[in-house]
PDB file of C-alpha atoms in Angstrom:
ATOM      1  CA  MET A  90     109.018 123.018  88.248  1.00  0.00           C
ATOM      2  CA  THR A  91     109.896 122.047  91.802  1.00  0.00           C
ATOM      3  CA  ASN A  92     109.545 124.699  94.481  1.00  0.00           C
ATOM      4  CA  HIS A  93     111.778 123.727  97.402  1.00  0.00           C
ATOM      5  CA  SER A  94     110.937 126.924  99.295  1.00  0.00           C
ATOM      6  CA  ALA A  95     107.171 126.256  99.364  1.00  0.00           C
ATOM      7  CA  PRO A  96     105.780 125.848 102.886  1.00  0.00           C
ATOM      8  CA  GLY A  97     105.841 122.285 104.156  1.00  0.00           C
ATOM      9  CA  PHE A  98     102.875 120.662 105.834  1.00  0.00           C
ATOM     10  CA  VAL A  99     101.780 117.197 106.878  1.00  0.00           C
ATOM     11  CA  ARG A 100      98.220 116.022 106.336  1.00  0.00           C
ATOM     12  CA  ASP A 101      96.219 112.828 106.105  1.00  0.00           C
ATOM     13  CA  ALA A 102      96.696 111.082 102.785  1.00  0.00           C
ATOM     14  CA  THR A 103      93.803 110.699 100.382  1.00  0.00           C
ATOM     15  CA  ALA A 104      93.304 108.104  97.668  1.00  0.00           C
ATOM     16  CA  ALA A 105      94.243 110.834  95.169  1.00  0.00           C
ATOM     17  CA  ASP A 106      97.759 110.852  96.718  1.00  0.00           C
ATOM     18  CA  ALA A 107      98.377 107.173  95.957  1.00  0.00           C
ATOM     19  CA  ALA A 108     100.225 107.753  92.660  1.00  0.00           C
ATOM     20  CA  ALA A 109     102.557 110.297  94.257  1.00  0.00           C
ATOM     21  CA  ILE A 110     103.213 107.991  97.225  1.00  0.00           C
ATOM     22  CA  ALA A 111     104.014 105.065  94.910  1.00  0.00           C
ATOM     23  CA  SER A 112     106.348 107.274  92.873  1.00  0.00           C
ATOM     24  CA  ILE A 113     108.149 108.502  96.002  1.00  0.00           C
ATOM     25  CA  GLN A 114     108.529 104.947  97.299  1.00  0.00           C
ATOM     26  CA  THR A 115     109.987 103.745  94.004  1.00  0.00           C
ATOM     27  CA  ALA A 116     112.409 106.687  93.724  1.00  0.00           C
ATOM     28  CA  CYS A 117     113.601 106.202  97.315  1.00  0.00           C
ATOM     29  CA  TRP A 118     114.066 102.467  96.909  1.00  0.00           C
ATOM     30  CA  HIS A 119     116.046 102.919  93.683  1.00  0.00           C
ATOM     31  CA  LEU A 120     118.311 105.398  95.454  1.00  0.00           C
ATOM     32  CA  ALA A 121     118.755 103.314  98.613  1.00  0.00           C
ATOM     33  CA  TYR A 122     118.906  99.817  97.134  1.00  0.00           C
ATOM     34  CA  GLY A 123     119.687 100.251  93.424  1.00  0.00           C
ATOM     35  CA  GLU A 124     123.200  98.905  93.831  1.00  0.00           C
ATOM     36  CA  THR A 125     122.339  95.977  96.109  1.00  0.00           C
ATOM     37  CA  TRP A 126     118.987  94.635  94.941  1.00  0.00           C
ATOM     38  CA  PRO A 127     118.888  92.651  91.690  1.00  0.00           C
ATOM     39  CA  ALA A 128     117.145  94.290  88.725  1.00  0.00           C
ATOM     40  CA  GLU A 129     114.315  91.710  88.849  1.00  0.00           C
ATOM     41  CA  VAL A 130     113.225  93.095  92.221  1.00  0.00           C
ATOM     42  CA  PHE A 131     112.732  96.538  90.692  1.00  0.00           C
ATOM     43  CA  ASP A 132     111.214  95.031  87.542  1.00  0.00           C
ATOM     44  CA  SER A 133     108.599  93.328  89.719  1.00  0.00           C
ATOM     45  CA  LEU A 134     107.495  96.657  91.253  1.00  0.00           C
ATOM     46  CA  SER A 135     104.466  97.647  89.240  1.00  0.00           C
ATOM     47  CA  ALA A 136     103.646 101.340  89.676  1.00  0.00           C
ATOM     48  CA  GLN A 137      99.966 100.482  89.266  1.00  0.00           C
ATOM     49  CA  ASP A 138     100.120  97.759  91.948  1.00  0.00           C
ATOM     50  CA  LEU A 139     101.911 100.056  94.390  1.00  0.00           C
ATOM     51  CA  GLU A 140      99.411 102.818  93.697  1.00  0.00           C
ATOM     52  CA  MET A 141      96.499 100.445  94.331  1.00  0.00           C
ATOM     53  CA  GLN A 142      98.056  99.260  97.610  1.00  0.00           C
ATOM     54  CA  TRP A 143      98.462 102.830  98.860  1.00  0.00           C
ATOM     55  CA  ALA A 144      94.950 103.809  97.773  1.00  0.00           C
ATOM     56  CA  ARG A 145      93.614 100.769  99.635  1.00  0.00           C
ATOM     57  CA  ALA A 146      95.584 101.808 102.733  1.00  0.00           C
ATOM     58  CA  VAL A 147      93.653 105.100 102.749  1.00  0.00           C
ATOM     59  CA  ILE A 148      90.227 103.836 101.692  1.00  0.00           C
ATOM     60  CA  ALA A 149      90.141 100.625 103.738  1.00  0.00           C
ATOM     61  CA  PRO A 150      92.871 100.528 106.386  1.00  0.00           C
ATOM     62  CA  PRO A 151      93.343  97.067 107.915  1.00  0.00           C
ATOM     63  CA  GLY A 152      92.077  98.218 111.306  1.00  0.00           C
ATOM     64  CA  PRO A 153      92.272 100.802 114.048  1.00  0.00           C
ATOM     65  CA  GLY A 154      95.625 102.486 114.573  1.00  0.00           C
ATOM     66  CA  TYR A 155      96.590 102.478 110.896  1.00  0.00           C
ATOM     67  CA  ARG A 156      97.228 105.860 109.319  1.00  0.00           C
ATOM     68  CA  LEU A 157      98.892 107.233 106.207  1.00  0.00           C
ATOM     69  CA  LEU A 158     100.173 110.814 106.244  1.00  0.00           C
ATOM     70  CA  VAL A 159     101.832 112.862 103.505  1.00  0.00           C
ATOM     71  CA  ALA A 160     104.267 115.754 103.583  1.00  0.00           C
ATOM     72  CA  THR A 161     103.688 118.522 101.079  1.00  0.00           C
ATOM     73  CA  ALA A 162     105.696 121.360  99.600  1.00  0.00           C
ATOM     74  CA  GLY A 163     103.007 123.714  98.413  1.00  0.00           C
ATOM     75  CA  ALA A 164     100.478 121.445  96.726  1.00  0.00           C
ATOM     76  CA  GLN A 165     103.037 118.749  95.824  1.00  0.00           C
ATOM     77  CA  VAL A 166     103.240 115.524  97.857  1.00  0.00           C
ATOM     78  CA  VAL A 167     106.944 115.031  98.630  1.00  0.00           C
ATOM     79  CA  GLY A 168     106.957 112.375 101.358  1.00  0.00           C
ATOM     80  CA  PHE A 169     104.856 109.998 103.421  1.00  0.00           C
ATOM     81  CA  VAL A 170     104.743 107.986 106.602  1.00  0.00           C
ATOM     82  CA  ALA A 171     102.597 104.912 107.264  1.00  0.00           C
ATOM     83  CA  LEU A 172     101.776 103.822 110.798  1.00  0.00           C
ATOM     84  CA  ALA A 173     100.368 100.630 112.234  1.00  0.00           C
ATOM     85  CA  PRO A 174      99.909  99.030 115.626  1.00  0.00           C
ATOM     86  CA  GLY A 175     103.061  97.210 116.777  1.00  0.00           C
ATOM     87  CA  ALA A 176     103.243  93.901 114.914  1.00  0.00           C
ATOM     88  CA  ASP A 177     106.474  92.350 116.142  1.00  0.00           C
ATOM     89  CA  PRO A 178     106.088  89.034 117.951  1.00  0.00           C
ATOM     90  CA  ASP A 179     107.644  90.636 121.030  1.00  0.00           C
ATOM     91  CA  SER A 180     105.758  93.934 120.799  1.00  0.00           C
ATOM     92  CA  GLN A 181     104.063  95.206 123.902  1.00  0.00           C
ATOM     93  CA  ALA A 182     100.617  96.731 124.212  1.00  0.00           C
ATOM     94  CA  GLY A 183     100.920 100.434 123.475  1.00  0.00           C
ATOM     95  CA  GLU A 184     103.469 100.196 120.672  1.00  0.00           C
ATOM     96  CA  ALA A 185     102.930 101.853 117.309  1.00  0.00           C
ATOM     97  CA  GLU A 186     105.170 101.134 114.335  1.00  0.00           C
ATOM     98  CA  ILE A 187     106.308 103.265 111.434  1.00  0.00           C
ATOM     99  CA  VAL A 188     106.068 100.763 108.583  1.00  0.00           C
ATOM    100  CA  ALA A 189     107.106 103.170 105.811  1.00  0.00           C
ATOM    101  CA  TRP A 190     108.784 106.583 105.952  1.00  0.00           C
ATOM    102  CA  GLU A 191     110.078 108.154 102.766  1.00  0.00           C
ATOM    103  CA  VAL A 192     110.843 111.621 101.410  1.00  0.00           C
ATOM    104  CA  HIS A 193     111.489 112.019  97.695  1.00  0.00           C
ATOM    105  CA  PRO A 194     115.253 112.349  97.079  1.00  0.00           C
ATOM    106  CA  GLU A 195     114.794 115.816  95.544  1.00  0.00           C
ATOM    107  CA  HIS A 196     113.110 117.026  98.757  1.00  0.00           C
ATOM    108  CA  GLN A 197     115.297 115.439 101.409  1.00  0.00           C
ATOM    109  CA  HIS A 198     117.080 117.676 103.936  1.00  0.00           C
ATOM    110  CA  SER A 199     114.232 120.213 103.787  1.00  0.00           C
ATOM    111  CA  GLY A 200     112.538 119.305 107.074  1.00  0.00           C
ATOM    112  CA  HIS A 201     109.896 116.987 105.601  1.00  0.00           C
ATOM    113  CA  GLY A 202     111.259 113.857 107.295  1.00  0.00           C
ATOM    114  CA  GLY A 203     111.199 115.560 110.687  1.00  0.00           C
ATOM    115  CA  ARG A 204     107.669 116.875 110.152  1.00  0.00           C
ATOM    116  CA  LEU A 205     106.495 113.397 109.180  1.00  0.00           C
ATOM    117  CA  LEU A 206     108.200 111.901 112.230  1.00  0.00           C
ATOM    118  CA  ASN A 207     106.554 114.450 114.540  1.00  0.00           C
ATOM    119  CA  ALA A 208     103.147 113.799 112.985  1.00  0.00           C
ATOM    120  CA  ALA A 209     103.672 110.037 113.375  1.00  0.00           C
ATOM    121  CA  ALA A 210     104.493 110.524 117.063  1.00  0.00           C
ATOM    122  CA  ASP A 211     101.409 112.725 117.528  1.00  0.00           C
ATOM    123  CA  HIS A 212      99.203 110.072 115.897  1.00  0.00           C
ATOM    124  CA  ALA A 213     100.760 107.316 118.018  1.00  0.00           C
ATOM    125  CA  ARG A 214     100.122 109.305 121.197  1.00  0.00           C
ATOM    126  CA  GLY A 215      96.571 109.985 120.015  1.00  0.00           C
ATOM    127  CA  ILE A 216      95.802 106.276 119.835  1.00  0.00           C
ATOM    128  CA  GLY A 217      97.289 105.665 123.271  1.00  0.00           C
ATOM    129  CA  ALA A 218     100.709 104.366 122.245  1.00  0.00           C
ATOM    130  CA  HIS A 219     103.618 104.919 124.611  1.00  0.00           C
ATOM    131  CA  THR A 220     106.361 103.685 122.261  1.00  0.00           C
ATOM    132  CA  LEU A 221     107.091 104.340 118.580  1.00  0.00           C
ATOM    133  CA  VAL A 222     109.089 101.681 116.706  1.00  0.00           C
ATOM    134  CA  ILE A 223     110.748 101.608 113.286  1.00  0.00           C
ATOM    135  CA  TRP A 224     112.936  99.019 111.558  1.00  0.00           C
ATOM    136  CA  LEU A 225     115.932 100.345 109.575  1.00  0.00           C
ATOM    137  CA  THR A 226     118.439  98.699 107.323  1.00  0.00           C
ATOM    138  CA  HIS A 227     121.592  98.202 109.351  1.00  0.00           C
ATOM    139  CA  ASP A 228     123.550 100.723 107.242  1.00  0.00           C
ATOM    140  CA  ASP A 229     120.968 103.552 107.003  1.00  0.00           C
ATOM    141  CA  GLU A 230     123.041 106.142 108.844  1.00  0.00           C
ATOM    142  CA  ALA A 231     121.018 109.149 107.609  1.00  0.00           C
ATOM    143  CA  ARG A 232     117.766 107.886 109.116  1.00  0.00           C
ATOM    144  CA  ARG A 233     119.491 106.573 112.208  1.00  0.00           C
ATOM    145  CA  SER A 234     121.001 110.029 112.818  1.00  0.00           C
ATOM    146  CA  LEU A 235     117.669 111.829 112.395  1.00  0.00           C
ATOM    147  CA  LEU A 236     115.936 109.297 114.620  1.00  0.00           C
ATOM    148  CA  ALA A 237     118.656 109.526 117.280  1.00  0.00           C
ATOM    149  CA  SER A 238     118.208 113.306 117.393  1.00  0.00           C
ATOM    150  CA  ALA A 239     114.490 112.657 118.027  1.00  0.00           C
ATOM    151  CA  GLY A 240     115.192 110.302 120.940  1.00  0.00           C
ATOM    152  CA  PHE A 241     115.145 106.927 119.166  1.00  0.00           C
ATOM    153  CA  ALA A 242     117.683 104.263 120.090  1.00  0.00           C
ATOM    154  CA  PRO A 243     118.311 100.669 119.026  1.00  0.00           C
ATOM    155  CA  ASP A 244     117.022  98.040 121.418  1.00  0.00           C
ATOM    156  CA  GLY A 245     119.265  95.219 120.173  1.00  0.00           C
ATOM    157  CA  ALA A 246     116.631  93.463 118.047  1.00  0.00           C
ATOM    158  CA  HIS A 247     117.395  92.642 114.426  1.00  0.00           C
ATOM    159  CA  ARG A 248     115.784  90.669 111.607  1.00  0.00           C
ATOM    160  CA  GLU A 249     116.384  89.492 108.079  1.00  0.00           C
ATOM    161  CA  VAL A 250     113.623  90.356 105.617  1.00  0.00           C
ATOM    162  CA  ALA A 251     113.410  88.257 102.453  1.00  0.00           C
ATOM    163  CA  LEU A 252     112.514  90.314  99.408  1.00  0.00           C
ATOM    164  CA  ALA A 253     110.741  87.324  97.901  1.00  0.00           C
ATOM    165  CA  ASP A 254     107.889  88.092 100.272  1.00  0.00           C
ATOM    166  CA  GLY A 255     105.469  89.474  97.701  1.00  0.00           C
ATOM    167  CA  TRP A 256     107.866  91.164  95.276  1.00  0.00           C
ATOM    168  CA  ALA A 257     110.125  88.856  93.365  1.00  0.00           C
ATOM    169  CA  ASN A 258     111.563  85.389  93.346  1.00  0.00           C
ATOM    170  CA  SER A 259     114.867  86.558  94.738  1.00  0.00           C
ATOM    171  CA  SER A 260     117.164  85.231  97.427  1.00  0.00           C
ATOM    172  CA  VAL A 261     117.999  88.775  98.529  1.00  0.00           C
ATOM    173  CA  THR A 262     117.504  89.549 102.189  1.00  0.00           C
ATOM    174  CA  MET A 263     117.706  92.840 103.985  1.00  0.00           C
ATOM    175  CA  ARG A 264     119.215  93.031 107.494  1.00  0.00           C
ATOM    176  CA  GLN A 265     117.296  95.437 109.707  1.00  0.00           C
ATOM    177  CA  VAL A 266     117.694  96.782 113.235  1.00  0.00           C
ATOM    178  CA  ARG A 267     114.867  98.007 115.434  1.00  0.00           C
ATOM    179  CA  VAL A 268     114.974 101.474 116.973  1.00  0.00           C
ATOM    180  CA  LEU A 269     112.359 102.898 119.282  1.00  0.00           C
ATOM    181  CA  ALA A 270     111.450 105.930 121.324  1.00  0.00           C
ATOM    182  CA  ALA A 271     109.250 106.480 124.327  1.00  0.00           C
ATOM    183  CA  LEU A 272     106.461 108.932 123.601  1.00  0.00           C
TER     184      LEU A 272
END
């Protein structure tokens, strides 16, 4: 039974959260991209592989500045945000990047996305970042609206991400725009 009225909190992820994070990621991707990505992309997403990747992100992050946080409703993990140092070729010193930010579809519009965004900004400030960056698909109006209300704006940069990079042998690409906010 899902309790949407349970208090929401954000905390550091643990390896025990990896299965929930993988499940949330898969559910969100099916909702967002189910009509545009070919079935083989989703078929190539192994729940076990995703779970192992998220557990590894908690147990052995790639370096300083990486952090994985989860949003909870009561004891249930309902969303997550993953942060990393800025990795774009044109990134400046002092940039942190949100590399993943998802709230389970059943728990969206309950404040979890905003709490995760605030916690991401707090972490970025804590490591000395002055700018927080995130890449969005060009048509993700819901995220763009939430981010705009938090002070994020596009900077004109865009990229094409090939889904073949690690998931499937597909020619599908995803057009993304970069938005950022000063901290």
